[in-house]
Amino acid sequence: MQRGAKGIRFRLTLSTGIVAAAFLGLILFGYLSITYLLWHFKEETARIDQARQVQVDFKVQVQEWKNTLLRGQTPADYRKYRANFEKMGDQVNERLESLAAGMTDGHPAKERITTLLAELNRINPIYQRALGQYDQN
């Protein structure tokens, strides 16, 4: 009988060890999954913050365009507001390029950012020509 009790005790100890190891494996897997998700969440949150900053910069650029047209009546004011407009345009482009560079090719927003950059590069010369005509008046 002693031998049978040792066999049961061994099987029970082995089963308990296997269940404990499986449980610890699940805990480790859960921890690693949560860590990855938190890292991914922080990365996406940073991208959202960058996109919001681009939006603010673009609004400021539009305001500088208006300032150039409405308040740039003297040569000094015109130069000041035009320089601000161009600076904000460069900043918008740089931030968009940085945002796109930080995304993988499969990211859903990368194509939209690339399209936006192409459109901005298309219309910026139009704004520059318009300012050149306004400068001549």
Coordinates of C-alpha atoms in Angstrom, one line a residue, residues 8-100:
I8 CA -0.7 8.8 -6.2
R9 CA 1.3 11.4 -4.3
F10 CA 3.8 11.6 -7.2
R11 CA 1.1 11.9 -9.8
L12 CA -0.7 14.6 -7.8
T13 CA 2.5 16.5 -7.2
L14 CA 3.3 16.2 -11.0
S15 CA -0.2 17.3 -12.0
T16 CA 0.0 20.3 -9.6
G17 CA 3.4 21.3 -11.0
I18 CA 2.1 21.1 -14.6
V19 CA -0.9 23.2 -13.7
A20 CA 1.2 25.7 -11.9
A21 CA 3.7 25.9 -14.8
A22 CA 0.8 26.4 -17.3
F23 CA -0.7 29.0 -15.0
L24 CA 2.6 30.9 -14.8
G25 CA 3.0 30.6 -18.6
L26 CA -0.4 32.2 -19.0
I27 CA 0.5 35.0 -16.6
L28 CA 3.7 35.6 -18.4
F29 CA 1.9 35.6 -21.8
G30 CA -0.7 38.1 -20.4
Y31 CA 2.0 40.3 -19.0
L32 CA 3.9 40.4 -22.3
S33 CA 0.7 41.0 -24.3
I34 CA -0.3 43.9 -22.0
T35 CA 3.2 45.4 -22.2
Y36 CA 3.1 45.3 -26.0
L37 CA -0.3 46.8 -26.1
L38 CA 0.7 49.6 -23.8
W39 CA 3.8 50.3 -25.9
H40 CA 1.7 50.3 -29.1
F41 CA -0.9 52.6 -27.4
K42 CA 1.8 55.1 -26.3
E43 CA 3.2 55.1 -29.9
E44 CA -0.2 55.8 -31.4
T45 CA -0.9 58.4 -28.8
A46 CA 2.3 60.2 -29.7
R47 CA 1.3 60.1 -33.4
I48 CA -2.0 61.5 -32.6
D49 CA -0.3 64.3 -30.7
Q50 CA 1.9 65.0 -33.7
A51 CA -1.1 65.1 -36.0
R52 CA -2.8 67.6 -33.7
Q53 CA 0.3 69.7 -33.7
V54 CA 0.3 69.7 -37.5
Q55 CA -3.3 70.8 -37.4
V56 CA -2.5 73.7 -35.1
D57 CA 0.5 74.7 -37.2
F58 CA -1.6 74.7 -40.4
K59 CA -4.2 76.9 -38.7
V60 CA -1.4 79.3 -37.7
Q61 CA -0.1 79.2 -41.3
V62 CA -3.6 80.1 -42.6
Q63 CA -3.7 83.0 -40.0
E64 CA -0.3 84.2 -41.2
W65 CA -1.6 84.2 -44.8
K66 CA -4.5 86.4 -43.7
N67 CA -2.2 88.6 -41.7
T68 CA 0.0 89.0 -44.8
L69 CA -3.0 90.1 -46.9
L70 CA -4.8 92.2 -44.2
R71 CA -2.0 93.6 -42.1
G72 CA 1.0 93.6 -44.5
Q73 CA 0.4 97.1 -45.8
T74 CA 3.8 98.4 -44.9
P75 CA 6.9 96.8 -46.3
A76 CA 8.1 95.8 -42.8
D77 CA 4.8 94.3 -41.8
Y78 CA 4.6 92.5 -45.2
R79 CA 8.0 90.9 -44.8
K80 CA 7.2 89.9 -41.2
Y81 CA 3.9 88.2 -42.0
R82 CA 5.2 86.6 -45.2
A83 CA 8.2 85.2 -43.3
N84 CA 5.9 83.8 -40.7
F85 CA 3.6 82.3 -43.3
E86 CA 6.6 80.6 -45.0
K87 CA 8.1 79.4 -41.7
M88 CA 4.8 77.8 -40.7
G89 CA 4.5 76.2 -44.1
D90 CA 7.9 74.7 -43.7
Q91 CA 7.1 73.5 -40.2
V92 CA 3.8 71.9 -41.4
N93 CA 5.7 70.0 -44.2
E94 CA 8.5 68.9 -41.8
R95 CA 6.1 67.6 -39.2
L96 CA 4.0 65.7 -41.8
E97 CA 7.2 64.2 -43.3
S98 CA 8.3 63.2 -39.8
L99 CA 4.9 61.7 -39.0
A100 CA 4.8 59.7 -42.2

